[in-house]
Coordinates of C-alpha atoms and ligand atoms in Angstrom, one line a residue:
M554 CA -0.1 0.1 -0.3
T555 CA 1.6 3.8 -1.0
T556 CA 2.1 5.8 2.4
K557 CA 0.7 9.7 2.8
T558 CA 4.0 10.4 2.3
Q559 CA 5.2 7.7 -0.7
S560 CA 1.8 9.3 -2.5
D561 CA 3.4 13.3 -2.3
K562 CA 6.6 12.2 -3.1
L563 CA 4.6 10.8 -5.5
S564 CA 2.4 13.5 -6.7
K565 CA 5.7 15.9 -6.1
L566 CA 7.4 13.8 -9.1
H567 CA 4.8 13.8 -11.5
A568 CA 4.3 17.5 -12.0
H569 CA 7.3 18.5 -11.8
S570 CA 8.2 16.2 -13.7
Q571 CA 5.9 17.5 -16.2
Q572 CA 6.3 21.3 -15.4
V573 CA 10.7 20.7 -16.7
I574 CA 9.8 18.7 -20.1
M575 CA 7.1 22.4 -21.0
D576 CA 9.1 24.5 -19.4
N577 CA 11.6 23.0 -22.3
Q578 CA 9.3 23.1 -25.1
Q579 CA 11.6 25.7 -27.2
P580 CA 9.0 28.1 -29.1
A581 CA 9.1 26.6 -32.1
G582 CA 8.0 23.0 -31.0
G583 CA 11.5 21.4 -30.3
Y584 CA 12.2 20.7 -26.4
L585 CA 15.3 20.9 -25.4
A586 CA 17.3 17.5 -24.4
C587 CA 18.5 19.5 -21.3
P588 CA 18.8 22.9 -20.7
T589 CA 22.2 22.6 -18.5
M590 CA 24.2 20.9 -20.8
P591 CA 25.7 22.8 -23.8
D592 CA 25.8 20.0 -25.4
Y593 CA 22.8 18.9 -25.3
H594 CA 20.9 21.9 -26.2
Y595 CA 18.9 20.7 -29.2
S596 CA 16.3 18.5 -29.7
W597 CA 16.9 15.1 -30.9
F598 CA 13.5 13.3 -32.8
R599 CA 14.5 10.1 -30.2
D600 CA 14.5 12.3 -26.8
G601 CA 11.8 14.7 -28.1
A602 CA 9.5 11.2 -29.1
F603 CA 9.7 9.5 -26.2
I604 CA 9.3 12.6 -24.7
A605 CA 5.4 13.8 -27.2
Y606 CA 4.3 9.6 -26.4
A607 CA 4.9 10.2 -22.3
L608 CA 2.8 13.5 -22.5
T609 CA -0.2 12.0 -24.5
L610 CA -0.3 9.8 -22.1
D611 CA -0.2 12.0 -20.1
G612 CA -2.7 14.2 -21.1
I613 CA -5.3 10.8 -21.2
D614 CA -5.4 11.2 -17.1
N615 CA -4.0 14.7 -16.0
M616 CA -4.7 17.0 -18.0
V617 CA -2.5 19.6 -17.2
P618 CA -5.4 22.5 -18.7
H619 CA -4.5 25.1 -21.0
S620 CA -5.2 29.0 -22.7
A621 CA -6.8 27.6 -26.0
G622 CA -9.3 25.8 -23.6
I623 CA -7.8 21.7 -24.5
S624 CA -5.2 19.6 -22.7
G625 CA -1.6 21.2 -21.9
Q626 CA 0.4 18.2 -22.8
W627 CA -0.9 17.4 -25.5
D628 CA -0.9 21.3 -26.6
S629 CA 2.9 20.6 -26.3
A630 CA 3.5 16.9 -28.2
D631 CA 1.1 19.5 -31.6
K632 CA 4.0 21.5 -31.2
F633 CA 6.3 19.1 -31.1
H634 CA 4.8 16.9 -34.3
R635 CA 4.4 19.9 -36.6
W636 CA 8.5 20.9 -35.6
C637 CA 9.6 17.4 -36.4
A638 CA 7.3 17.8 -39.6
A639 CA 8.5 21.6 -41.4
I640 CA 12.5 19.9 -40.5
I641 CA 11.5 17.3 -42.2
N642 CA 10.0 18.7 -45.1
G643 CA 12.6 21.3 -45.5
R644 CA 14.9 18.5 -45.7
A645 CA 12.8 17.0 -49.4
D646 CA 15.1 17.8 -51.2
A647 CA 18.2 16.5 -49.2
L648 CA 15.9 13.4 -48.3
E649 CA 14.6 12.3 -52.8
R650 CA 18.9 13.1 -53.2
T651 CA 19.1 9.9 -50.7
I652 CA 16.5 7.9 -51.6
S653 CA 17.4 8.2 -55.3
R654 CA 21.4 7.2 -54.3
M655 CA 20.4 4.3 -52.7
E656 CA 18.3 3.2 -55.5
Q657 CA 21.1 3.7 -57.9
G658 CA 23.3 1.6 -55.9
Q659 CA 25.5 4.8 -55.7
D660 CA 26.8 5.9 -51.2
L661 CA 25.4 7.7 -48.6
V662 CA 26.5 11.1 -48.6
V663 CA 25.4 11.5 -44.5
A664 CA 24.9 15.2 -45.6
D665 CA 22.0 14.8 -47.2
T666 CA 20.2 12.6 -44.5
L667 CA 18.2 13.5 -41.7
N668 CA 20.6 15.1 -38.9
A669 CA 20.1 13.4 -35.3
R670 CA 19.4 17.2 -33.2
Y671 CA 18.2 21.0 -34.4
E672 CA 18.7 24.3 -33.4
D673 CA 14.2 25.1 -32.9
G674 CA 15.2 27.4 -35.1
G675 CA 15.8 25.0 -37.8
N676 CA 19.2 24.4 -38.2
A677 CA 20.8 21.1 -37.0
G678 CA 23.2 21.1 -35.2
P679 CA 27.3 20.9 -35.9
D680 CA 28.5 18.7 -37.4
S681 CA 31.5 17.5 -35.6
W682 CA 28.4 15.3 -34.1
P683 CA 27.7 11.9 -34.2
E684 CA 24.5 13.1 -36.6
F685 CA 23.7 9.9 -38.9
Q686 CA 21.0 7.8 -36.8
L687 CA 17.7 6.2 -38.0
D688 CA 16.1 5.6 -35.2
G689 CA 14.6 8.6 -34.2
P690 CA 12.7 9.8 -37.3
S691 CA 11.6 5.8 -37.3
L692 CA 10.9 6.9 -33.7
W693 CA 8.7 10.5 -34.1
V694 CA 6.1 8.6 -36.7
W695 CA 6.3 6.0 -33.8
S696 CA 5.0 8.4 -31.8
L697 CA 2.8 11.0 -33.6
A698 CA 0.6 8.0 -34.4
K699 CA 0.3 7.4 -30.5
Y700 CA -1.0 11.2 -30.1
V701 CA -3.5 11.0 -33.9
D702 CA -5.0 8.1 -31.8
V703 CA -5.5 9.1 -29.1
C704 CA -6.5 12.9 -30.0
R705 CA -8.4 11.1 -33.0
I706 CA -7.3 13.5 -35.2
T707 CA -8.2 13.4 -38.5
P708 CA -7.9 14.2 -41.1
L709 CA -4.2 14.9 -40.9
P710 CA -2.3 17.3 -41.3
I711 CA -1.2 17.8 -44.9
A712 CA 2.1 18.9 -43.5
W713 CA 1.9 15.3 -41.5
V714 CA 1.2 13.5 -44.4
K715 CA 4.1 14.6 -46.6
A716 CA 6.0 14.7 -44.0
I717 CA 5.7 11.1 -43.2
T718 CA 6.2 9.3 -46.7
L719 CA 9.5 11.2 -46.8
V720 CA 10.5 9.5 -43.9
A721 CA 9.4 6.0 -44.3
R722 CA 10.8 6.3 -48.5
Y723 CA 14.2 7.5 -46.6
L724 CA 13.9 4.7 -43.6
S725 CA 12.9 1.6 -47.0
A726 CA 15.7 3.7 -48.3
V727 CA 18.4 3.1 -46.0
W728 CA 17.8 1.0 -43.6
Q729 CA 20.8 -1.8 -44.4
Q730 CA 23.3 0.9 -44.2
P731 CA 25.8 1.1 -41.4
C732 CA 24.4 4.0 -38.9
Y733 CA 25.6 5.4 -35.3
D734 CA 23.3 3.7 -32.6
C735 CA 20.4 5.8 -30.0
W736 CA 23.6 6.4 -27.4
E737 CA 25.2 7.9 -30.7
E738 CA 28.5 5.5 -30.7
R739 CA 29.5 2.5 -34.0
G740 CA 28.9 4.0 -36.5
D741 CA 30.2 1.7 -38.5
D742 CA 27.8 -1.4 -37.2
V743 CA 24.5 -2.1 -38.2
H744 CA 22.6 -2.3 -34.6
I745 CA 19.4 -4.3 -34.1
S746 CA 17.2 -1.7 -31.3
T747 CA 17.7 0.9 -34.4
L748 CA 16.4 -2.1 -36.9
A749 CA 13.6 -2.8 -34.5
A750 CA 12.8 0.9 -34.2
I751 CA 12.3 1.7 -38.6
Y752 CA 9.8 -1.4 -37.8
A753 CA 7.8 -0.1 -36.0
G754 CA 8.5 3.6 -36.9
L755 CA 7.2 2.3 -40.8
G756 CA 4.3 0.1 -39.3
A757 CA 3.1 3.4 -38.1
A758 CA 3.4 5.1 -41.1
H759 CA 0.8 2.3 -42.3
Q760 CA -1.6 2.9 -40.2
L761 CA -1.4 6.8 -40.1
V762 CA -0.9 6.7 -44.1
P763 CA -2.3 3.6 -45.3
T764 CA -1.3 3.6 -48.5
L765 CA 2.0 3.7 -48.2
D766 CA 3.4 0.2 -48.7
V767 CA 5.4 -0.5 -46.0
E768 CA 5.1 -4.9 -45.6
P769 CA 8.0 -5.8 -47.8
T770 CA 10.3 -3.8 -46.0
R771 CA 8.9 -4.5 -42.5
E772 CA 9.6 -8.1 -43.6
A773 CA 13.1 -7.7 -45.4
I774 CA 13.9 -6.5 -41.7
R775 CA 12.7 -9.6 -39.6
T776 CA 14.3 -11.8 -41.5
F777 CA 17.3 -10.2 -41.6
I778 CA 17.7 -9.7 -37.4
M779 CA 16.8 -13.6 -37.1
E780 CA 19.1 -13.9 -40.0
K781 CA 21.8 -12.3 -38.0
G782 CA 20.2 -10.1 -35.7
L783 CA 21.2 -13.0 -32.6
T784 CA 23.8 -14.1 -30.0
P785 CA 25.2 -17.8 -30.4
N786 CA 23.1 -18.0 -27.1
G787 CA 19.9 -16.9 -29.0
E788 CA 19.1 -13.3 -27.7
L789 CA 18.8 -9.7 -29.9
A790 CA 22.3 -8.9 -30.2
K791 CA 23.2 -5.2 -29.5
S792 CA 24.7 -5.1 -33.2
V793 CA 25.2 -7.3 -36.4
G794 CA 28.1 -9.9 -35.1
L795 CA 28.6 -8.6 -31.1
D796 CA 27.1 -12.0 -29.0
M797 CA 26.9 -8.3 -26.1
V798 CA 23.3 -7.3 -25.4
D799 CA 22.5 -3.9 -24.8
A800 CA 19.3 -1.7 -23.0
N801 CA 18.3 -0.5 -26.0
L802 CA 16.8 -3.2 -27.6
L803 CA 13.6 -3.8 -25.0
M804 CA 12.9 -1.6 -28.1
A805 CA 12.3 -4.4 -29.6
A806 CA 9.5 -4.9 -27.8
L807 CA 7.8 -1.7 -28.1
P808 CA 3.6 -1.6 -27.5
D809 CA 2.0 -0.7 -30.4
D810 CA 2.7 -3.9 -33.6
G811 CA 6.6 -3.4 -32.3
L812 CA 9.5 -5.9 -34.0
L813 CA 8.1 -8.9 -31.3
A814 CA 5.5 -9.1 -28.4
P815 CA 7.5 -8.3 -24.6
D816 CA 6.3 -12.4 -24.2
D817 CA 7.8 -13.7 -27.1
P818 CA 11.0 -16.0 -26.0
L819 CA 12.8 -14.2 -28.3
M820 CA 12.3 -11.3 -26.2
Q821 CA 12.5 -13.0 -22.8
R822 CA 15.8 -14.5 -23.0
T823 CA 17.0 -10.9 -24.3
V824 CA 15.7 -9.2 -21.5
A825 CA 16.9 -12.6 -19.2
R826 CA 20.8 -11.4 -20.7
I827 CA 19.8 -7.3 -20.4
E828 CA 19.5 -7.8 -16.1
R829 CA 21.8 -10.8 -16.0
D830 CA 24.9 -8.3 -17.4
L831 CA 23.5 -4.9 -17.5
L832 CA 21.2 -4.3 -14.6
A833 CA 22.5 -2.3 -11.8
K834 CA 20.8 -2.9 -8.8
G835 CA 19.4 -0.1 -7.0
H836 CA 20.1 2.7 -9.2
G837 CA 19.0 1.2 -12.6
V838 CA 20.0 -0.7 -15.9
H839 CA 23.6 -0.3 -17.4
R840 CA 23.2 0.9 -21.7
H841 CA 25.9 -2.2 -22.5
V842 CA 28.4 -3.1 -20.8
E843 CA 32.1 -1.8 -22.4
D844 CA 30.0 2.4 -21.5
T845 CA 32.1 4.7 -20.1
Y846 CA 30.1 7.6 -20.9
Y847 CA 31.5 9.3 -17.7
G848 CA 32.3 6.3 -16.3
G849 CA 29.0 4.2 -17.4
G850 CA 27.3 4.8 -15.1
A851 CA 23.6 3.4 -14.5
W852 CA 20.7 5.2 -16.3
I853 CA 17.5 5.9 -14.6
L854 CA 15.9 6.3 -17.6
L855 CA 17.1 3.0 -18.5
G856 CA 15.5 2.2 -15.6
L857 CA 12.4 3.6 -16.4
W858 CA 12.7 1.6 -19.8
L859 CA 13.0 -2.1 -18.0
A860 CA 9.6 -1.0 -15.1
W861 CA 7.5 -0.4 -18.6
Y862 CA 8.9 -3.6 -20.9
K863 CA 7.7 -4.9 -16.7
T864 CA 4.2 -3.3 -16.7
Q865 CA 3.9 -5.0 -20.9
V866 CA 5.1 -8.9 -19.4
G867 CA 2.3 -8.1 -15.9
D868 CA 5.2 -8.0 -13.0
I869 CA 4.4 -5.1 -11.2
A870 CA 5.8 -5.4 -8.8
A871 CA 8.7 -5.4 -10.7
A872 CA 7.4 -2.3 -12.0
K873 CA 7.1 -0.5 -9.1
E874 CA 10.6 -1.2 -7.7
L875 CA 12.4 0.4 -10.5
L876 CA 10.0 2.9 -10.9
S877 CA 10.5 3.7 -6.3
W878 CA 14.1 3.3 -7.7
A879 CA 14.3 6.2 -9.8
E880 CA 12.3 8.0 -7.4
S881 CA 14.5 8.2 -5.1
H882 CA 17.6 9.4 -7.9
A883 CA 15.8 12.7 -7.8
D884 CA 17.8 15.1 -6.6
S885 CA 16.4 17.9 -4.2
E886 CA 14.6 19.5 -6.4
G887 CA 12.8 16.9 -8.5
N888 CA 15.4 16.1 -11.0
L889 CA 15.6 13.0 -12.4
P890 CA 19.2 12.9 -14.5
E891 CA 20.1 11.3 -17.1
Q892 CA 22.6 7.8 -15.1
T893 CA 23.5 7.5 -11.5
K894 CA 27.4 7.8 -10.6
D895 CA 26.8 4.9 -8.5
A896 CA 27.9 2.3 -9.6
M897 CA 30.0 3.0 -12.4
L898 CA 31.3 0.6 -14.4
D899 CA 34.8 2.2 -15.2
P900 CA 35.4 5.7 -13.0
S901 CA 38.8 6.1 -14.5
Y902 CA 36.1 7.9 -17.5
Y903 CA 34.1 9.9 -16.2
Q904 CA 36.4 13.3 -15.0
E905 CA 37.2 13.3 -18.5
W906 CA 33.1 13.4 -19.8
V907 CA 32.9 16.0 -16.6
E908 CA 35.9 18.2 -18.4
E909 CA 34.3 17.8 -21.2
R910 CA 30.7 18.8 -21.6
G911 CA 30.4 19.6 -17.6
E912 CA 28.5 17.6 -14.8
I913 CA 26.1 14.5 -15.9
A914 CA 22.9 15.7 -17.7
N915 CA 20.5 16.7 -15.0
P916 CA 17.0 17.1 -15.2
L917 CA 16.9 14.9 -18.7
L918 CA 13.6 15.6 -20.4
W919 CA 13.8 11.7 -21.8
T920 CA 14.0 10.7 -18.3
H921 CA 10.8 12.6 -16.7
A922 CA 9.7 10.8 -20.1
E923 CA 10.0 7.4 -19.1
Y924 CA 8.9 8.8 -16.5
L925 CA 5.5 9.7 -17.4
I926 CA 5.3 6.9 -19.5
V927 CA 5.3 4.8 -16.5
L928 CA 3.0 6.1 -14.2
H929 CA 0.7 6.4 -16.5
L930 CA 1.2 2.3 -16.7
L931 CA 0.8 1.7 -13.4
Q932 CA -2.0 3.9 -12.9
A933 CA -4.3 2.1 -16.1
H934 CA -2.9 -1.8 -14.8
A935 CA -4.5 -0.4 -11.2
R936 CA -8.3 0.4 -12.7
Q937 CA -7.9 -2.9 -14.3
Ligands
BGC1418 C1 22.7 10.3 -25.4 C2 21.5 10.1 -27.0 C3 20.9 10.8 -26.4 C4 21.7 12.9 -25.4 C5 20.8 13.4 -25.5 C6 23.0 11.6 -25.6 O1 24.4 10.9 -24.3 O2 23.3 8.8 -26.2 O3 20.4 8.6 -26.2 O4 19.5 10.9 -27.5 O5 22.5 12.3 -25.2 O6 19.9 13.5 -24.0

């Protein structure tokens, strides 16, 4: 049973999470990944997709009134989706060049792809960054489909149809290309979590624009993963050819038409290895065993992502335990960081990252978003 103090804390963190996200939405619609870290003063498709997804769900149960008389959360998500569509449509010529290069069997030109992060005004972040990441735009379409479904938006704005169609064609053209993963690492590899995100994104694109024929590509991705994307023990692999898992493989069981059902034996084996290799008891989940970013701490958002998965397989006790761990890592103002330094894999790397980027990102909007998602799922479960 929840005590009064626990429930006060819960609702305070809940309200603070909404606040942190709303306060850091930029005028045109992008969300700063983290307001206190200069390198994170951009909006990522990936972070924003999870944030908008969280607001879409949170707006169902806990409407924050907005001046226009609608849910503040939905208004914010709507603004983000419009912003993404504008960025994507603004890159149409470049993306068309990429699609036609792929059709002609030519090499990829990174300058003609979507960047991982953008300034609110639409400029891509500096080139020094690992720009080419395919999970972000895929997750954007997945998040948009949820928003459209929950808010029953029909017909879709023309700019959205255009952007969804363009992204679906772009992803179908480039999915086999090596790219940086969602941690912005290993740019020469093909990552299974990225493929799972593309798979989900293409499914969402079809849901939104039924004339899009995405099934052949989805089938090809599934076959590719089953043939090349497993470890010798039969788990999903971090990347093709690696006998390693990565916590980002939780992406494969994203609800709503993901690659694998949460209770699929392949998913269960993968999660079992994630728990064996990467769970830092009491703190969260490491990204992967070789992580040295800020010493390779345990990530709060990954603990919450695992909690999300646990709600999908009906292990509510585990989900609640993971949620409490996350809550216990909030600072005195209620800010949730990216990761904790309590459980570093290799502390000798910590200081050099502090010198390069400053302290660990805190608050991280994506962590607050994962928190809202898990709260929503637990509330929905309690109502059943
Ligand atoms: C993470 C990315 C994230 C970005 C902004 C990076 O350190 O690896 O996953 O999108 O921060 O939050």
